[in-house]
Coordinates of C-alpha atoms in Angstrom, one line a residue:
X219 CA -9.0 17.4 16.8
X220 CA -8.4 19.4 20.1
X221 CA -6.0 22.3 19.3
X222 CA -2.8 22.5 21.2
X223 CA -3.1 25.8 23.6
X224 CA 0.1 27.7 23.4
X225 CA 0.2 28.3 26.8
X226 CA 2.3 31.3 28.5
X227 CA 5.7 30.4 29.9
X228 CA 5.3 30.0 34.1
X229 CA 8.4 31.5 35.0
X230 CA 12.2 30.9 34.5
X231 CA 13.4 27.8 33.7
X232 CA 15.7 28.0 37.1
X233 CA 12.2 28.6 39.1
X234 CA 10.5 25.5 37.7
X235 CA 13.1 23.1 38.0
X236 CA 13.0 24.7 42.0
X237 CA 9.3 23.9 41.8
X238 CA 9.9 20.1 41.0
X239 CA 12.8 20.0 43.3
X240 CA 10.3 20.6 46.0
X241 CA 7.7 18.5 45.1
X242 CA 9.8 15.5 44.9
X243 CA 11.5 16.6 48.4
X244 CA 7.8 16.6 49.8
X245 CA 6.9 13.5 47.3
X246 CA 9.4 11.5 48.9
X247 CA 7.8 11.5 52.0
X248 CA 6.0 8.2 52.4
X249 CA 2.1 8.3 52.5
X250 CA 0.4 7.0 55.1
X251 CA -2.8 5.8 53.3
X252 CA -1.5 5.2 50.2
X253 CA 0.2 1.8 51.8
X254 CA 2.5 0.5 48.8
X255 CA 4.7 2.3 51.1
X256 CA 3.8 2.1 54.3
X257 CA 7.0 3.8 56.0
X258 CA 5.9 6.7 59.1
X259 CA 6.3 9.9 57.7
X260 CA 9.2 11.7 59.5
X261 CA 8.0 15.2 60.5
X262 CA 10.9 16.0 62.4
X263 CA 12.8 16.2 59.5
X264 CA 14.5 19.5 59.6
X265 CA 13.7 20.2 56.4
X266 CA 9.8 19.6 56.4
X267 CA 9.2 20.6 59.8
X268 CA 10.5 24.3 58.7
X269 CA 8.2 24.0 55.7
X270 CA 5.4 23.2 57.7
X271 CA 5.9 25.7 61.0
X272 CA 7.3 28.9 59.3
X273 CA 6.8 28.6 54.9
X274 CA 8.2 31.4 53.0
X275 CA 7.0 32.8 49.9
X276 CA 8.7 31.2 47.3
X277 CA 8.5 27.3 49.5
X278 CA 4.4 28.2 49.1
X279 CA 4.4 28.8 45.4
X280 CA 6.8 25.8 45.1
X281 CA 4.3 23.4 46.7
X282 CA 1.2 24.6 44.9
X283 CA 2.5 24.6 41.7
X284 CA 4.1 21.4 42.7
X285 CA 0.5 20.0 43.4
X286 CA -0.8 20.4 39.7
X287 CA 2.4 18.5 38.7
X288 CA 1.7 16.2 41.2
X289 CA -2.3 15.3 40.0
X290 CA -1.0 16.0 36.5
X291 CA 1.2 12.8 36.7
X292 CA -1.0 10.1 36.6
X293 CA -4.3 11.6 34.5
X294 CA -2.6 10.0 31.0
X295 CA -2.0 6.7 32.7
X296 CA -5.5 6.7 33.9
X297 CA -7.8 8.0 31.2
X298 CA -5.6 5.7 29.0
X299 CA -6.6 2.2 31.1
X300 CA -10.0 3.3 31.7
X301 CA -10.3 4.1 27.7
X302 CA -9.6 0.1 27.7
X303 CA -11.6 -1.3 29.8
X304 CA -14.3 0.9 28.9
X305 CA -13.9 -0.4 25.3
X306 CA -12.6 3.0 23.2
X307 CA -9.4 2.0 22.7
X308 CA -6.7 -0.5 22.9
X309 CA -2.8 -0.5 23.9
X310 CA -1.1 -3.0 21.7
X311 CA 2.7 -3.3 23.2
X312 CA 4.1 -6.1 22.1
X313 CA 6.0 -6.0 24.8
X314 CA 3.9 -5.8 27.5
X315 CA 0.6 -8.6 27.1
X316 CA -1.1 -6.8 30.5
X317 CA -2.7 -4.3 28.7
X318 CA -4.4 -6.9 26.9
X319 CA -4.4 -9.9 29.2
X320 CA -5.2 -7.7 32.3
X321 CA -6.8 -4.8 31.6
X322 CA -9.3 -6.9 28.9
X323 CA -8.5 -10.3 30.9
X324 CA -10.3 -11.9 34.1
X325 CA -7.0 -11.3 36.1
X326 CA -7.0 -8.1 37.1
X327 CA -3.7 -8.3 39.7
X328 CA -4.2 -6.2 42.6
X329 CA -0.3 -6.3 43.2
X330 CA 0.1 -5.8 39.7
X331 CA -1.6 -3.3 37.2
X332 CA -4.9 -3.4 39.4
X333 CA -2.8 -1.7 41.8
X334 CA -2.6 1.9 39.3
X335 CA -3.8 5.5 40.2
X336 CA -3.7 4.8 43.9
X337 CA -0.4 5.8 45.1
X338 CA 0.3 8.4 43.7
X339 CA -2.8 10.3 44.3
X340 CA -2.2 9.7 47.9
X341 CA 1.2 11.5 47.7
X342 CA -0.4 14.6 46.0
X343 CA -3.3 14.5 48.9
X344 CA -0.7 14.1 51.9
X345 CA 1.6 17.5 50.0
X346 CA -2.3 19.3 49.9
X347 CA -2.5 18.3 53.6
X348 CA 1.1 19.4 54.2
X349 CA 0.3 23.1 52.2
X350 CA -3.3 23.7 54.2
X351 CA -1.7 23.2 57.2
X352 CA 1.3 24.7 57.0
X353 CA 0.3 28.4 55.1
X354 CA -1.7 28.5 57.8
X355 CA 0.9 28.7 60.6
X356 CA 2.7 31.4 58.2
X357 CA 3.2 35.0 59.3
X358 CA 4.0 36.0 55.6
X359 CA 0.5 35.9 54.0
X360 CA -2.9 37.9 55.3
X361 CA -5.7 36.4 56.1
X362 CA -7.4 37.0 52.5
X363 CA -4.2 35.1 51.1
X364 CA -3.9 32.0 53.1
X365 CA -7.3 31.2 52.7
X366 CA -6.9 31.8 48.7
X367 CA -3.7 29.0 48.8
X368 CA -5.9 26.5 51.4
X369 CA -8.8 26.6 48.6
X370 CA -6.8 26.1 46.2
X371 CA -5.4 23.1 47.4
X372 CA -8.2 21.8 48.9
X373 CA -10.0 21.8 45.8
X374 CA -6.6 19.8 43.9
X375 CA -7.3 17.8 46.6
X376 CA -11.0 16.7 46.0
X377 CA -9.8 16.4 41.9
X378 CA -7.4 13.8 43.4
X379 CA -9.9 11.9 45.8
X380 CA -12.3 12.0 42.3
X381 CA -10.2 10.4 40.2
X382 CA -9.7 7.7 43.1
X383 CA -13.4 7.3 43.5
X384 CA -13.9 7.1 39.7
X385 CA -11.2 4.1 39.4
X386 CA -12.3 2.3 42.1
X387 CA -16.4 3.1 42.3
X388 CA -18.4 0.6 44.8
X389 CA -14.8 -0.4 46.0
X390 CA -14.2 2.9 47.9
X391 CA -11.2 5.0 49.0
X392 CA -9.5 5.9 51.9
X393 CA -10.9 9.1 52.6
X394 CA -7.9 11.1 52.9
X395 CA -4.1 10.9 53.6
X396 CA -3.8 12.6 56.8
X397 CA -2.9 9.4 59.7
X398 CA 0.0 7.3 60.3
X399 CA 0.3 3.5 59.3
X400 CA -1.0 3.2 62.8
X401 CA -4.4 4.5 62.8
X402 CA -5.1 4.5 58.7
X403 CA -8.2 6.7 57.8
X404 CA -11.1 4.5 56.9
X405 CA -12.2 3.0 53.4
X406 CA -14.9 4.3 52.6
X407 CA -17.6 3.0 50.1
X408 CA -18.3 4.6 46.7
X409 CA -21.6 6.9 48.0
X410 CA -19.6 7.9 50.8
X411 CA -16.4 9.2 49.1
X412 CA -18.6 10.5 46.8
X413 CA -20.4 12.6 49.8
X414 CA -16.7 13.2 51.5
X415 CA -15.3 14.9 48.1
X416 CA -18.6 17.2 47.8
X417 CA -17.9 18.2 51.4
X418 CA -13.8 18.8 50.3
X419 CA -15.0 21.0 47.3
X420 CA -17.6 23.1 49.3
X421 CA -15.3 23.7 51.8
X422 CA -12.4 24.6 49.0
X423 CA -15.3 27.3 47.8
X424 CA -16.0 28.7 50.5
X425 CA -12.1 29.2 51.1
X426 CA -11.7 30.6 47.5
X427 CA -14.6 32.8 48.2
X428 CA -12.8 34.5 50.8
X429 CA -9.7 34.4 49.0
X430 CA -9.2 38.1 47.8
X431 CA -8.8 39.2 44.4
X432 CA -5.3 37.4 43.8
X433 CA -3.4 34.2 44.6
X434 CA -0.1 34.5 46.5
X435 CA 1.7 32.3 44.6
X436 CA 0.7 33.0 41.0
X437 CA 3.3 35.8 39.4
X438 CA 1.9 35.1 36.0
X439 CA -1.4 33.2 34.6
X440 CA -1.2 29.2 35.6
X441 CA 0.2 26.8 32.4
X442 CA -3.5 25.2 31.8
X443 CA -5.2 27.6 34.2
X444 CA -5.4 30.6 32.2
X445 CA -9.0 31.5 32.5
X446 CA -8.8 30.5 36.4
X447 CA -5.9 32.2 38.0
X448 CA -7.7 33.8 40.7
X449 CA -9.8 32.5 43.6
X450 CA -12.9 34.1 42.1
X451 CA -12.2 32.4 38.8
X452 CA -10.5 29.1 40.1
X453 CA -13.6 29.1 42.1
X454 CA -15.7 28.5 38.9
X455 CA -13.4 25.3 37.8
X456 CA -14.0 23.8 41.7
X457 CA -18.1 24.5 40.9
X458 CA -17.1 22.3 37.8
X459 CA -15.8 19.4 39.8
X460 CA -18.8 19.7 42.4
X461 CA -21.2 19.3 39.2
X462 CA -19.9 16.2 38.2
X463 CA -20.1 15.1 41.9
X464 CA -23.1 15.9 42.5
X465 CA -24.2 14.4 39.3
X466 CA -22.5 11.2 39.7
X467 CA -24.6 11.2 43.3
X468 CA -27.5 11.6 41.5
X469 CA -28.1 15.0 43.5
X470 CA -29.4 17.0 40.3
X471 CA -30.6 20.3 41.7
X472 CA -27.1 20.7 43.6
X473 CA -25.6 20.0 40.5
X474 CA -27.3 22.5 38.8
X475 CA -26.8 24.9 41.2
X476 CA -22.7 24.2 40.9
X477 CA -23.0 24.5 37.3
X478 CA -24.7 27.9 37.8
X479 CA -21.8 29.0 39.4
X480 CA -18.9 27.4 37.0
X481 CA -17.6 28.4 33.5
X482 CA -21.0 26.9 31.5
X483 CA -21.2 28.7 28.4
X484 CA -23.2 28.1 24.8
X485 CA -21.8 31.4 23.5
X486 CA -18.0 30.5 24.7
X487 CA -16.1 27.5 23.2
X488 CA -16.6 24.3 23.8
X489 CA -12.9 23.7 24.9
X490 CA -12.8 26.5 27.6
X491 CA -11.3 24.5 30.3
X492 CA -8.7 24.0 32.9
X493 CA -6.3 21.9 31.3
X494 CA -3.3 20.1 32.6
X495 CA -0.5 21.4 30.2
X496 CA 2.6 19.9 29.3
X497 CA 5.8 20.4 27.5
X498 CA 9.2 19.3 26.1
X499 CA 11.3 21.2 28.6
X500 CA 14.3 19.9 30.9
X501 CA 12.7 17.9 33.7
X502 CA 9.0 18.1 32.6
X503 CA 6.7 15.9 31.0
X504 CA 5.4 15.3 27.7
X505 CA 1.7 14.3 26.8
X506 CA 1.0 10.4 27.7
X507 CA -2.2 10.4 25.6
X508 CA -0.2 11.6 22.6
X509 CA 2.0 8.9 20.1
X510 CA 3.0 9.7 16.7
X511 CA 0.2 8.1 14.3
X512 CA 2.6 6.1 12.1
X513 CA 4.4 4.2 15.2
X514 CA 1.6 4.6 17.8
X515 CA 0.5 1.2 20.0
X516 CA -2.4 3.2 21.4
X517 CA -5.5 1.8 18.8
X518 CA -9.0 2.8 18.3
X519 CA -11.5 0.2 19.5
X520 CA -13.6 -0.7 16.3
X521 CA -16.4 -0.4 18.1
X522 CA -16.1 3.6 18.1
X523 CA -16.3 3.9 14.6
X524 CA -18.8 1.3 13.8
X525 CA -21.2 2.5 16.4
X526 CA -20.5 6.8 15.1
X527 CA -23.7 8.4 14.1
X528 CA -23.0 9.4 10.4
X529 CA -21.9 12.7 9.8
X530 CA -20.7 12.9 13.5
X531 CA -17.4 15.3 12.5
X532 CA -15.9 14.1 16.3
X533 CA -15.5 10.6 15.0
X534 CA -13.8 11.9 12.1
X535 CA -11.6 14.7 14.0
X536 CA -10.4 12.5 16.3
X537 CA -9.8 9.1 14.7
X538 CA -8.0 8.0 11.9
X539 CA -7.5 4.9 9.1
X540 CA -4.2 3.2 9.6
X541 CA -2.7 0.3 9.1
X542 CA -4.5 -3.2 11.2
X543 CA -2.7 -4.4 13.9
X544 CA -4.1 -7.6 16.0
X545 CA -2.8 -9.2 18.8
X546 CA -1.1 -12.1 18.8
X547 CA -2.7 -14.4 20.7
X548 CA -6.3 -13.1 20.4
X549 CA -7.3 -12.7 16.4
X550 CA -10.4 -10.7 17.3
X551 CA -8.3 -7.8 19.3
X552 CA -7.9 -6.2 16.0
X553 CA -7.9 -2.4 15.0
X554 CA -7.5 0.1 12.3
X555 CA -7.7 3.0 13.4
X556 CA -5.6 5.7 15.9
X557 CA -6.3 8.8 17.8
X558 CA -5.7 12.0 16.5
X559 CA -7.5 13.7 19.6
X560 CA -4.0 15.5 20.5
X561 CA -1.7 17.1 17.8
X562 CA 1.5 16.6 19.5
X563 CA 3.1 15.8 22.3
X564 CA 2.8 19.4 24.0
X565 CA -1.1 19.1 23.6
X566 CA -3.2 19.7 27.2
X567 CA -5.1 17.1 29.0
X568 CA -8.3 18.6 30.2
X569 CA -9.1 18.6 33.5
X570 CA -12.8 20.0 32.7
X571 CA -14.1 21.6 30.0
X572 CA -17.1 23.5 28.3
X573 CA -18.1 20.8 26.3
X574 CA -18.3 18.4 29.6
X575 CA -20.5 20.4 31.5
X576 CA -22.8 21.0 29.1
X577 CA -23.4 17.6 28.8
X578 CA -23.4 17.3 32.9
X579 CA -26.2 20.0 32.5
X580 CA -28.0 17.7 30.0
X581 CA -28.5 14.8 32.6
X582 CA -29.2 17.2 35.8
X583 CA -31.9 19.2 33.8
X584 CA -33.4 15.5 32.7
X585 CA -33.1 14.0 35.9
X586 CA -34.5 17.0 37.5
X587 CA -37.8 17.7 35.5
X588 CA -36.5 19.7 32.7
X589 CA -36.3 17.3 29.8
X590 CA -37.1 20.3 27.5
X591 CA -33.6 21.9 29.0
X592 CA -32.1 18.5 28.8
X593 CA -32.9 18.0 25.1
X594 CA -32.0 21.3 24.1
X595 CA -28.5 20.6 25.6
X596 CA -27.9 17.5 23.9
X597 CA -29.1 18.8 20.6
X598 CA -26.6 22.1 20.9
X599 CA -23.4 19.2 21.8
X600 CA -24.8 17.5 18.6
X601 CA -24.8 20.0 16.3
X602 CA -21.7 22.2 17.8
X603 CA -19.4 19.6 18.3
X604 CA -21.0 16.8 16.2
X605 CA -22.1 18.4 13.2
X606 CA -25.5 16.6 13.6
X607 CA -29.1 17.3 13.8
X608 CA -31.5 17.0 16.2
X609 CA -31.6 13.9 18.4
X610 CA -34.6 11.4 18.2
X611 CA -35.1 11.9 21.8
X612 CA -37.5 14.1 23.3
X613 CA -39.9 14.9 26.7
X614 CA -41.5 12.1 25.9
X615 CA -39.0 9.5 25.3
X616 CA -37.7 7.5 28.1
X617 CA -34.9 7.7 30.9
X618 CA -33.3 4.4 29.1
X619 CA -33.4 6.5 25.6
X620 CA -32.4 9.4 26.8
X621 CA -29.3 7.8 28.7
X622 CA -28.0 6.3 25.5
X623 CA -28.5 9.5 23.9
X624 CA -26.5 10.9 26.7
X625 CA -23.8 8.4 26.6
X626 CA -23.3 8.4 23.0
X627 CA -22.8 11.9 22.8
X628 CA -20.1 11.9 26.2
X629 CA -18.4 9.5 24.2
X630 CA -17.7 10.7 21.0
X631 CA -16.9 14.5 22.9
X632 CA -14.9 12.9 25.9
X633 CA -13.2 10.2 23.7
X634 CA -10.0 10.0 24.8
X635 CA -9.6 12.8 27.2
X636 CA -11.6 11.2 30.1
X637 CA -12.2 8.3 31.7
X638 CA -16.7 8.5 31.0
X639 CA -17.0 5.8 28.8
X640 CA -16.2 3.5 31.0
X641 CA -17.7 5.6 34.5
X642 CA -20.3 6.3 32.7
X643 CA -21.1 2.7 32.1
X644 CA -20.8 1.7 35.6
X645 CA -23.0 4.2 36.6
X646 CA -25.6 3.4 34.6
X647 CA -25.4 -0.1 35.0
X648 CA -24.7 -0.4 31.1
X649 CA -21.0 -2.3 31.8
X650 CA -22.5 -5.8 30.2
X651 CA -23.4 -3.8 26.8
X652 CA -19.7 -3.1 26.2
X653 CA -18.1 -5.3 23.7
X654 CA -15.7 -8.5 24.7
X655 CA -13.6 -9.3 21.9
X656 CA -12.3 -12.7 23.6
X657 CA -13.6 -15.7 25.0
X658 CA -12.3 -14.8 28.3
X659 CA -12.7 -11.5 28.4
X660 CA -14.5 -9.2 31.1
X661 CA -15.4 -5.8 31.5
X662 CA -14.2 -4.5 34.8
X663 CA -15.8 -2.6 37.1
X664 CA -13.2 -1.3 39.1
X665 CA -9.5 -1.4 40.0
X666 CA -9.2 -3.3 43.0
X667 CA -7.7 -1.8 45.9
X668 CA -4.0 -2.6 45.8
X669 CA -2.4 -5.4 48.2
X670 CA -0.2 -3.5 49.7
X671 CA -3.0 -0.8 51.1
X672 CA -5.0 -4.5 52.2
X673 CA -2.2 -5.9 53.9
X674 CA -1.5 -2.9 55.9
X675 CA -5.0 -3.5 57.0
X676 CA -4.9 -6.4 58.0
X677 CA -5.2 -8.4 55.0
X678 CA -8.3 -6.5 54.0
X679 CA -9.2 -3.4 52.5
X680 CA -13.2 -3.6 52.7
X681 CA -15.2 -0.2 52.7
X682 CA -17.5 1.0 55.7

């Protein structure tokens, strides 16, 4: 099970409600790529225009914090639909078929529930846009300070643009959020974003690097963030991130190198992290991931316990027996089993954690011509968070073995807190092993890019 961190209050109550007020003032205006909404965004607005020309202190804080409430907002959603397709789990609402008919179905509706984690992550891009260019202008901050905030919103910014890439992989993403309706920035296909959100993070480094010893805007350590409130240590959660890039663009020795320079530990828990946090307060948000067990909807695929490794302890920590539910109208969409990956509703999302890159470590040291590095990795994730003994793999085996080596153990220490399964899957072009319970069923490989951001196009939305 994955404790609930009792994080430290922010600030006042009074303070974070003026945070949110903020963000939804800056939320509300329209995106330019993100074309569900395709209004011009009017920066002659009194308002925004003084935001962006002359920001004061406390309109700086605001927006940053504002912009991990802003990425925060769609992670559950996500990791939740890409747990289904990616076969871990299921969402049985009797109310709403689309989580079955959809998101397991043929039909994935690109005005519909194909057209998820899009815009939103737009907004949150265009208000990182909006905070790099606008504590720049600012006469309030040094130089040491301003380039502290930009990194840190740059590097939101590239967590954004990966969580687009990752939903819609060989589809692409616009590459940013910075044009009008007029002149949208490009799609750009899956290897390319890829390279674009490398380039984000290195320059979000380099930025944080320079950033001082302090951020502006933090007063006291960031809900989630409590290892990383500095540039020097944020810095290490944005070498995280550019791991994962680099590993997903199958440049190993950069990712190495990232990982040299992030949090990695085998002496320090595995859940060391930067979290998204949540809580039950006035105006915030409560855990997506996280139903009560007796009531929940959200259903363990049977697959994840059939295909556990005896002995493995994650499979055990983080599921549990219940009572069967099917679905209606398809007799083999049947489970009995729930999550118990989060204790309550105040329990933190991960962003990245310990566990994660050790694993990410595992397939750039195998990839890279140190299998003995590799297998020692995967053999410390199976016995620290599995409980197990050594794998069967070794320097010898093959790249097929030791990618379902790999795989197995991301999803049983990811399960439920990330969207691998299913990435990993597409990645490794294993998407037709995954299970189809139904006749009609398909395992998508993307989320297509919504209508809206097509027909603002042109009627098409292709990548370059």
């Amino acid at each position: 099970m994955k404790l609930h961190i009792d994080h430290a209050t922010l600030a006042t109550g009074a303070r974070r409600g003026m945070r949110r007020s903020l963000l939804v003032l800056m939320l509300g205006v329209s995106v330019t790529t993100a074309c569900q909404d395709t209004t011009v965004p009017n920066l002659n607005d009194p308002i925004i225009d003084d935001f962006i020309v002359n920001p004061t202190p406390a309109q700086v804080q605001a927006m940053a914090y504002g912009l991990l409430f802003g990425s925060r907002a769609d992670v559950g959603p996500m990791i939740r639909d890409a747990e289904i397709i990616g076969r871990d789990a299921y969402n049985l609402d009797p109310a709403d078929p689309r989580w079955v008919d959809q998101l397991l179905g043929p039909n994935l509706d690109d005005a519909d529930f194909g057209a998820n984690h899009w815009l939103l992550r737009y907004r949150n891009i265009k208000a990182a846009n909006i905070l790099i260019e606008s504590v720049e202008t600012s006469a309030e901050f040094s130089a040491e300070e301003k380039s502290a905030t930009k990194g840190f919103a740059r590097t939101i910014k590239a967590l954004d643009l990966l969580y687009l890439a990752e939903s819609r992989g060989a589809l692409g993403i616009a590459s940013d959020a910075g044009r009008t309706v007029d002149d949208l920035e490009p799609i750009i296909c899956g290897p390319a974003a890829l390279t674009r959100i490398a380039a984000v993070l290195d320059s979000a480094y380099a930025e944080l690097q320079a950033g001082g010893s302090a951020f502006p805007f933090v007063d006291t350590p960031i809900e989630g963030l409590e290892s990383f409130s500095t540039p020097a240590t944020f810095a290490r959660v944005n070498r995280a991130l550019k791991a994962k890039v680099e590993n997903y663009r199958g440049q190993h020795a950069s990712a190495l190198t990232a990982l040299g320079e992030s949090f990695i530990s085998t002496t320090a828990s595995l859940d060391l992290g930067a979290y998204f946090a949540f809580s039950l307060g006035a105006g915030d948000i409560q855990n997506p991931l996280y139903q009560d067990t007796a009531s929940t909807n959200f259903r363990v695929h049977r697959s994840v316990v059939t295909q556990a490794e005896a002995g493995d302890r994650r499979r055990t920590e983080k599921v549990a027996t219940s009572r069967v539910r099917t679905w209606p109208s398809e007799p083999n969409v049947v489970s009995e089993h729930v999550f118990t990956v989060y204790e309550g509703p105040t329990a933190p999302v991960p962003i990245i954690q310990n566990e994660e890159l050790i694993l990410l470590r595992a397939e750039a040291r195998w990839f890279g011509g140190d299998k003995l590095g590799a297998v020692s990795d995967i053999n410390f994730i199976r016995q620290t968070a599995g409980g197990l003994g050594p794998s069967t793999v070794t320097i010898a085996s093959t790249d097929a073995q030791f990618i379902d080596e790999l795989l197995r153990q991301k999803r049983y220490s990811l399960l439920w807190e990330s969207t691998a399964h299913w990435v990993d899957a597409r990645r490794f072009n294993r998407l037709g092993t995954l299970p189809r319970d139904g006749a009609t069923h398909v395992v998508h490989a993307a989320f297509p890019i919504p209508e809206d951001e097509a027909l603002a196009r042109g009627g098409t939305a292709t990548c370059q």
